[in-house]
Amino acid sequence: MALEKTFNAAEAESRIYADWETKGAFKAGANAQRDEHFSVMIPPPNVTGSLHMGHAFNNTLQDILVRWHRMQGFDTLWQPGQDHAGIATQMVVERELAATGQPGRRELGREAFTAKVWEQKQKSGGTIIDQLRRLGASCDWSRNAFTMSGAPGAPEGEEGNFHDAVIKVFVDMYNKGLIYRGKRLVNWDPHFETAISDLEVESTEVDGHMWHFKYPLAGGATYTYVEKDEDGNVLFEETRDYISIATTRPETMLGDGAVAVHPSDERYASIVGKLCEIPVGPKEQRRLIPIITDEYPDKNFGSGAVKITGAHDFNDYGVAKRNGIPLYALMDTQGQMRADGLPYDQAAARAQAFADGSETAPEDATEINLVPDAYRGLDRFEARKRVVEDVTAEGLAVMTEATDPRLGRAAKKAPVEPGEGGEMRTEEENLVPLVEAKKIMQPFGDRSKVVIEPMLTDQWFVATDKIVQPAIDAVRSGEVTILPEQDRKVYFHWLENIEPWCISRQLWWGHQIPVWFDDEGNEYCAPTEAEAQAMAPGKTLRRDPDVLDTWFSSGLWPIGTLGWPEQTSELEKYFPTSVLVTGFDIIFFWVARMMMMQYAVVDQKPFDTVYVHALVRDEKGKKMSKSLGNVLDPLELIDDYGADAVRFTLTSMAAMGRDLKLSTQRIAGYRNFGTKLWNAHRFAEMNNVFDSMPAAMPQPQATLNKWIVGETARIREEVDVALGNFRFNDAANALYAFVWGKVCDWYVELSKPLLQDDAPEAEETRATMAWVLEQCLVLLHPIMPFITEELWQTTTKRDQLLALTDWPTYTTADLLDAEADRELNWVIGLIESIRSARQQMHVPAGLKVPMLVTEMDDAAQGAWDRNEVMIKRLARVESIERAESFPKGTVSIAAPGASFGLPLAGLIDIDAEKARLQKSLDKLGKEIGGLKGRLNNPKFAASAPEEVVAEAQANLDARQEEADQLQAALDRLAELG
């Protein structure tokens, strides 16, 4: 069947993929011919998710490894599956219910609501699978896994034992003391009313304020406040009866347990150990808190004094725990100021007794609600406003001049107001509260988009300190390899500073905690309610309503997808897995936790190697964001350019440890690469190359054919080394240079005379070209599976799919002919040098020029004699003559063993060319100077965003390279006279 003029990706891709699946090309063990196994676990996308550029990049790299190993004959499994994505999926369903006018979650009740979630899963759960198919992902879809398979209430078709595995692990770890319930500070989403992980928190820089307040010293005490410069000279001195603090969250002052200063801060040494008054709340019940020392405060930031609100700030929590400061929770689950607990007067009295030391603070101070009656039930931001108003009205705000630059631009323009008698105040008298206008990092829920609150709540935790060491040791010893090296440091940083892992979520969609409580609060942990009840005969039990964090269940992904706790043949064969390909942002959240969990549960590593890829950014190096409007949709790109072009682009840019800067121009360029490959096959078809495909590797005699066979062996070795070292970009770029440059340009062009029917090398050349193009398809297939499979099946009748064709093992030792390699590379190098010189000198492309030669050794002479016609035709050389020396106006061209020259005097206007090049160089010089000045400016390097600095450096590099090329051309012209 004759090839169409172009490859129609839109038509062919779905047809080819269906053919692969019909013929079982992706089944575990397909094309297995050796005892070695290769298995990859897909990082499970959210079941309600859609393919984004990160997915496309991640799965392209996995697919390359999987296809490569499958073709090499490994017993290969690419295990697919989806994560139930607790909060994300619950949000989708709740929005759907609201949009369609159905009862909400709480009206439906837990059982009915989870049934709705299962409906949504079955309706949209296949979307991401279909999108991965469009990308060409060669997963064994018959084994598709789901982290909630087999859970109670699962409908038909959702059978499996992943849920049972999760529950078993929880119970076993609980019984070993590795899981416990406790009250700790967590990220709290007031919209969803649940704890969330750090990964679900987006810290965004916003316009904020920092309020400065006075905390009066108890009993009217005073001290001398002195500020000094670095040399010890006194800059400022006054008597104060307060200590100044600054806060971006005034509403949390109500829960302060202390004010902390650094032990070395001399300004406050005399008042350490004294009490100060929180400047808010009913005056008669105003609380006193101690002034303590701790290493946490930075004496060079702000006043150097920090309010410690242990129940509402992660840093303060650590200070409070170290110093025995009570933790006073101020807010409810919706982010409103608490209205429960003790009446304020009783709560304040007890808190004061704790501060005085007359009463020992309890471990759990939840009962003590220190929100005054006037603020109870208010939204946290309304409470903030009221607290600021009340503190300011009492005269306890730190005051400053209205022109203080810390107040922002508006304050600088503040007028000097008249006094009470109408007289004009001096600038010094015109004071206003010190409220700094400044940028602050605000934590938002990535899905709710509301401000996240550090919240002290009862949660379930994994005692990570008891299970972390094997995960550390495995990487340190080399049992598990993490690439690139820089990500090992991230891994170790997380694990060596690990905190207890909060694994509970206040949701309904997920694995419900298998713990029941009796009326006295005793815990009974068991896989089923019946087993729990058997542990508590005669008692009424209530199950914990919380569910497990999805990272807990996905932490069991490697063993859970292979059937554990059943000792399945797949578990025995494919575990530990071979490679994990993942993004750097989940090194801790997923990679480290899989390491800890697999060692804790089965005492084995989950994988041999972790390849951590970087981020896909836009062409300017900026992170893709909907708000910036720079998001590239991989599905739209596949529609426009085809999956192969998208895949090849991503692969060619996958330099280890370096972010990708993706542009549609690059993708269009690699679509052209596919077109080049297609056209080479059309050329071969028109020359009857595929009429009789060689049954065995050809044994050519012609130098050209020997050369290209050797080059094919060379690229095979290069690709194997690159992929074996996870240098995906090296493999792609080497293949690009070989297929486009060596095969499609040089070999096709140089073979044309040899393909003539009367040429003695015609049959040999057809056989060699058929074999070389076949090898191009094989070697490119892992990266560009669709166009290669189409060409494989269309050019000639095949017994099997390209996807299941054996990967070649030939070597340069077998196929490289040193003489042919030397001769053809000499010829190609000479032609390229002549073309480069012509281009630099602006010699008209169609003009044939004479060439001189002053010397040629025997090898060069032989190469010239055998290839003279070809060199002249491709380099546009009219004639060649020997000369003793080159006359003035000759461009010299060096080649191994020979010295050639192009006499250009009279062919080009040398002075005009010099002037043109010098003008371009001068313009570039100004641009280079400006860019260097910008990059060498310390202020620019310190304040400009990282992507802006990187863009400026890239521009400088590009212009410098252009200038170097122009200078080389100018130097050549200078030689001409």
mmCIF file of C-alpha atoms in Angstrom, residues 256-410:
data_model
loop_
_atom_site.group_PDB
_atom_site.id
_atom_site.type_symbol
_atom_site.label_atom_id
_atom_site.label_comp_id
_atom_site.label_asym_id
_atom_site.label_seq_id
_atom_site.Cartn_x
_atom_site.Cartn_y
_atom_site.Cartn_z
ATOM 1 C CA ASP A 256 -1.151 34.316 73.310
ATOM 2 C CA GLY A 257 0.656 32.284 75.929
ATOM 3 C CA ALA A 258 3.908 34.269 76.100
ATOM 4 C CA VAL A 259 6.110 36.858 74.446
ATOM 5 C CA ALA A 260 9.513 35.495 73.389
ATOM 6 C CA VAL A 261 12.830 37.275 72.799
ATOM 7 C CA HIS A 262 16.208 35.894 71.785
ATOM 8 C CA PRO A 263 18.501 35.012 74.715
ATOM 9 C CA SER A 264 21.211 37.346 73.375
ATOM 10 C CA ASP A 265 18.931 40.357 72.898
ATOM 11 C CA GLU A 266 20.289 42.885 75.442
ATOM 12 C CA ARG A 267 17.358 45.261 74.933
ATOM 13 C CA TYR A 268 15.017 43.000 76.871
ATOM 14 C CA ALA A 269 17.389 41.231 79.259
ATOM 15 C CA SER A 270 16.081 43.162 82.274
ATOM 16 C CA ILE A 271 12.448 42.165 81.726
ATOM 17 C CA VAL A 272 12.882 38.484 80.849
ATOM 18 C CA GLY A 273 10.834 36.503 83.360
ATOM 19 C CA LYS A 274 8.439 39.391 84.005
ATOM 20 C CA LEU A 275 4.796 39.453 82.945
ATOM 21 C CA CYS A 276 3.166 41.631 80.345
ATOM 22 C CA GLU A 277 -0.469 42.291 79.561
ATOM 23 C CA ILE A 278 -2.301 41.206 76.402
ATOM 24 C CA PRO A 279 -3.769 44.533 75.202
ATOM 25 C CA VAL A 280 -7.214 43.235 74.284
ATOM 26 C CA GLY A 281 -10.284 41.890 76.058
ATOM 27 C CA PRO A 282 -12.258 43.104 79.067
ATOM 28 C CA LYS A 283 -9.963 45.304 81.153
ATOM 29 C CA GLU A 284 -10.919 43.698 84.429
ATOM 30 C CA GLN A 285 -9.997 40.262 83.098
ATOM 31 C CA ARG A 286 -6.941 41.309 81.093
ATOM 32 C CA ARG A 287 -4.478 38.403 81.038
ATOM 33 C CA LEU A 288 -0.823 38.549 81.960
ATOM 34 C CA ILE A 289 1.670 36.352 80.103
ATOM 35 C CA PRO A 290 5.388 35.739 80.703
ATOM 36 C CA ILE A 291 8.289 37.180 78.717
ATOM 37 C CA ILE A 292 10.557 34.249 77.884
ATOM 38 C CA THR A 293 13.699 33.556 75.864
ATOM 39 C CA ASP A 294 13.926 31.191 72.922
ATOM 40 C CA GLU A 295 16.225 30.738 69.928
ATOM 41 C CA TYR A 296 13.315 31.277 67.501
ATOM 42 C CA PRO A 297 12.962 35.117 67.550
ATOM 43 C CA ASP A 298 15.220 37.084 65.217
ATOM 44 C CA LYS A 299 16.478 40.079 67.165
ATOM 45 C CA ASN A 300 17.226 41.925 63.919
ATOM 46 C CA PHE A 301 13.675 41.610 62.573
ATOM 47 C CA GLY A 302 11.028 44.062 63.713
ATOM 48 C CA SER A 303 11.159 44.703 67.440
ATOM 49 C CA GLY A 304 12.829 41.350 68.082
ATOM 50 C CA ALA A 305 9.923 40.335 70.330
ATOM 51 C CA VAL A 306 7.462 37.686 69.159
ATOM 52 C CA LYS A 307 4.003 36.848 70.515
ATOM 53 C CA ILE A 308 3.641 33.100 71.026
ATOM 54 C CA THR A 309 0.263 31.706 70.002
ATOM 55 C CA GLY A 310 0.985 28.002 70.020
ATOM 56 C CA ALA A 311 -2.435 26.868 68.824
ATOM 57 C CA HIS A 312 -2.439 29.031 65.689
ATOM 58 C CA ASP A 313 1.093 29.180 64.268
ATOM 59 C CA PHE A 314 3.484 26.369 63.370
ATOM 60 C CA ASN A 315 6.608 28.188 64.563
ATOM 61 C CA ASP A 316 4.890 29.315 67.758
ATOM 62 C CA TYR A 317 3.750 25.743 68.348
ATOM 63 C CA GLY A 318 7.363 24.606 68.556
ATOM 64 C CA VAL A 319 8.264 27.446 70.954
ATOM 65 C CA ALA A 320 5.245 26.666 73.127
ATOM 66 C CA LYS A 321 6.058 22.948 73.311
ATOM 67 C CA ARG A 322 9.688 23.643 74.212
ATOM 68 C CA ASN A 323 8.761 26.071 76.970
ATOM 69 C CA GLY A 324 5.627 24.486 78.421
ATOM 70 C CA ILE A 325 3.331 27.264 77.193
ATOM 71 C CA PRO A 326 -0.373 26.258 77.094
ATOM 72 C CA LEU A 327 -2.053 25.985 73.675
ATOM 73 C CA TYR A 328 -5.295 27.983 73.520
ATOM 74 C CA ALA A 329 -7.516 27.241 70.509
ATOM 75 C CA LEU A 330 -9.530 30.277 69.392
ATOM 76 C CA MET A 331 -11.471 29.156 66.305
ATOM 77 C CA ASP A 332 -14.005 26.563 65.306
ATOM 78 C CA THR A 333 -13.883 24.343 62.242
ATOM 79 C CA GLN A 334 -15.394 27.056 60.025
ATOM 80 C CA GLY A 335 -12.829 29.685 60.940
ATOM 81 C CA GLN A 336 -15.117 31.554 63.309
ATOM 82 C CA MET A 337 -14.127 32.638 66.792
ATOM 83 C CA ARG A 338 -15.189 29.924 69.236
ATOM 84 C CA ALA A 339 -18.456 30.217 71.109
ATOM 85 C CA ASP A 340 -18.108 26.984 73.114
ATOM 86 C CA GLY A 341 -16.117 26.061 76.180
ATOM 87 C CA LEU A 342 -15.936 27.907 79.485
ATOM 88 C CA PRO A 343 -17.421 31.398 79.911
ATOM 89 C CA TYR A 344 -14.751 33.980 79.248
ATOM 90 C CA ASP A 345 -14.303 35.133 82.843
ATOM 91 C CA GLN A 346 -13.697 31.552 84.022
ATOM 92 C CA ALA A 347 -11.425 30.758 81.065
ATOM 93 C CA ALA A 348 -9.346 33.918 81.620
ATOM 94 C CA ALA A 349 -9.016 33.174 85.332
ATOM 95 C CA ARG A 350 -7.737 29.667 84.714
ATOM 96 C CA ALA A 351 -5.302 30.851 82.030
ATOM 97 C CA GLN A 352 -3.993 33.445 84.477
ATOM 98 C CA ALA A 353 -3.472 30.739 87.099
ATOM 99 C CA PHE A 354 -1.401 28.802 84.581
ATOM 100 C CA ALA A 355 0.709 31.893 83.805
ATOM 101 C CA ASP A 356 1.185 32.633 87.529
ATOM 102 C CA GLY A 357 2.219 29.057 88.164
ATOM 103 C CA SER A 358 -0.485 28.606 90.790
ATOM 104 C CA GLU A 359 -2.116 25.914 88.676
ATOM 105 C CA THR A 360 -0.588 23.362 86.322
ATOM 106 C CA ALA A 361 -1.787 23.688 82.761
ATOM 107 C CA PRO A 362 -3.481 20.568 81.373
ATOM 108 C CA GLU A 363 -2.088 18.750 78.336
ATOM 109 C CA ASP A 364 -5.315 19.577 76.492
ATOM 110 C CA ALA A 365 -6.560 23.114 77.111
ATOM 111 C CA THR A 366 -9.429 22.921 74.616
ATOM 112 C CA GLU A 367 -12.013 23.660 77.322
ATOM 113 C CA ILE A 368 -10.449 27.079 77.942
ATOM 114 C CA ASN A 369 -11.950 29.464 75.399
ATOM 115 C CA LEU A 370 -10.116 32.786 75.625
ATOM 116 C CA VAL A 371 -12.312 34.558 73.081
ATOM 117 C CA PRO A 372 -14.083 37.435 74.904
ATOM 118 C CA ASP A 373 -17.847 37.511 74.612
ATOM 119 C CA ALA A 374 -17.744 40.493 72.267
ATOM 120 C CA TYR A 375 -15.882 38.461 69.647
ATOM 121 C CA ARG A 376 -17.442 35.020 70.046
ATOM 122 C CA GLY A 377 -19.054 33.701 66.864
ATOM 123 C CA LEU A 378 -17.427 36.341 64.641
ATOM 124 C CA ASP A 379 -15.687 35.377 61.433
ATOM 125 C CA ARG A 380 -11.918 35.456 61.993
ATOM 126 C CA PHE A 381 -11.418 38.416 59.656
ATOM 127 C CA GLU A 382 -14.231 40.412 61.245
ATOM 128 C CA ALA A 383 -12.695 39.618 64.636
ATOM 129 C CA ARG A 384 -9.361 40.907 63.326
ATOM 130 C CA LYS A 385 -10.935 44.214 62.423
ATOM 131 C CA ARG A 386 -12.626 44.535 65.841
ATOM 132 C CA VAL A 387 -9.441 43.643 67.755
ATOM 133 C CA VAL A 388 -7.433 46.273 65.869
ATOM 134 C CA GLU A 389 -10.104 48.909 66.541
ATOM 135 C CA ASP A 390 -10.283 48.088 70.237
ATOM 136 C CA VAL A 391 -6.507 48.002 70.818
ATOM 137 C CA THR A 392 -6.052 51.270 68.934
ATOM 138 C CA ALA A 393 -8.903 52.951 70.809
ATOM 139 C CA GLU A 394 -7.230 52.048 74.087
ATOM 140 C CA GLY A 395 -4.027 53.763 72.979
ATOM 141 C CA LEU A 396 -1.992 50.576 72.844
ATOM 142 C CA ALA A 397 -1.050 50.746 69.163
ATOM 143 C CA VAL A 398 2.552 51.726 68.487
ATOM 144 C CA MET A 399 2.443 55.152 66.863
ATOM 145 C CA THR A 400 4.607 56.618 64.117
ATOM 146 C CA GLU A 401 4.789 59.671 61.897
ATOM 147 C CA ALA A 402 2.289 59.785 59.074
ATOM 148 C CA THR A 403 5.172 60.019 56.624
ATOM 149 C CA ASP A 404 6.742 56.781 57.828
ATOM 150 C CA PRO A 405 7.597 54.868 54.602
ATOM 151 C CA ARG A 406 6.575 51.593 56.248
ATOM 152 C CA LEU A 407 2.954 52.728 56.034
ATOM 153 C CA GLY A 408 2.925 52.608 52.252
ATOM 154 C CA ARG A 409 2.592 55.305 49.601
ATOM 155 C CA ALA A 410 -0.741 56.662 50.793
#
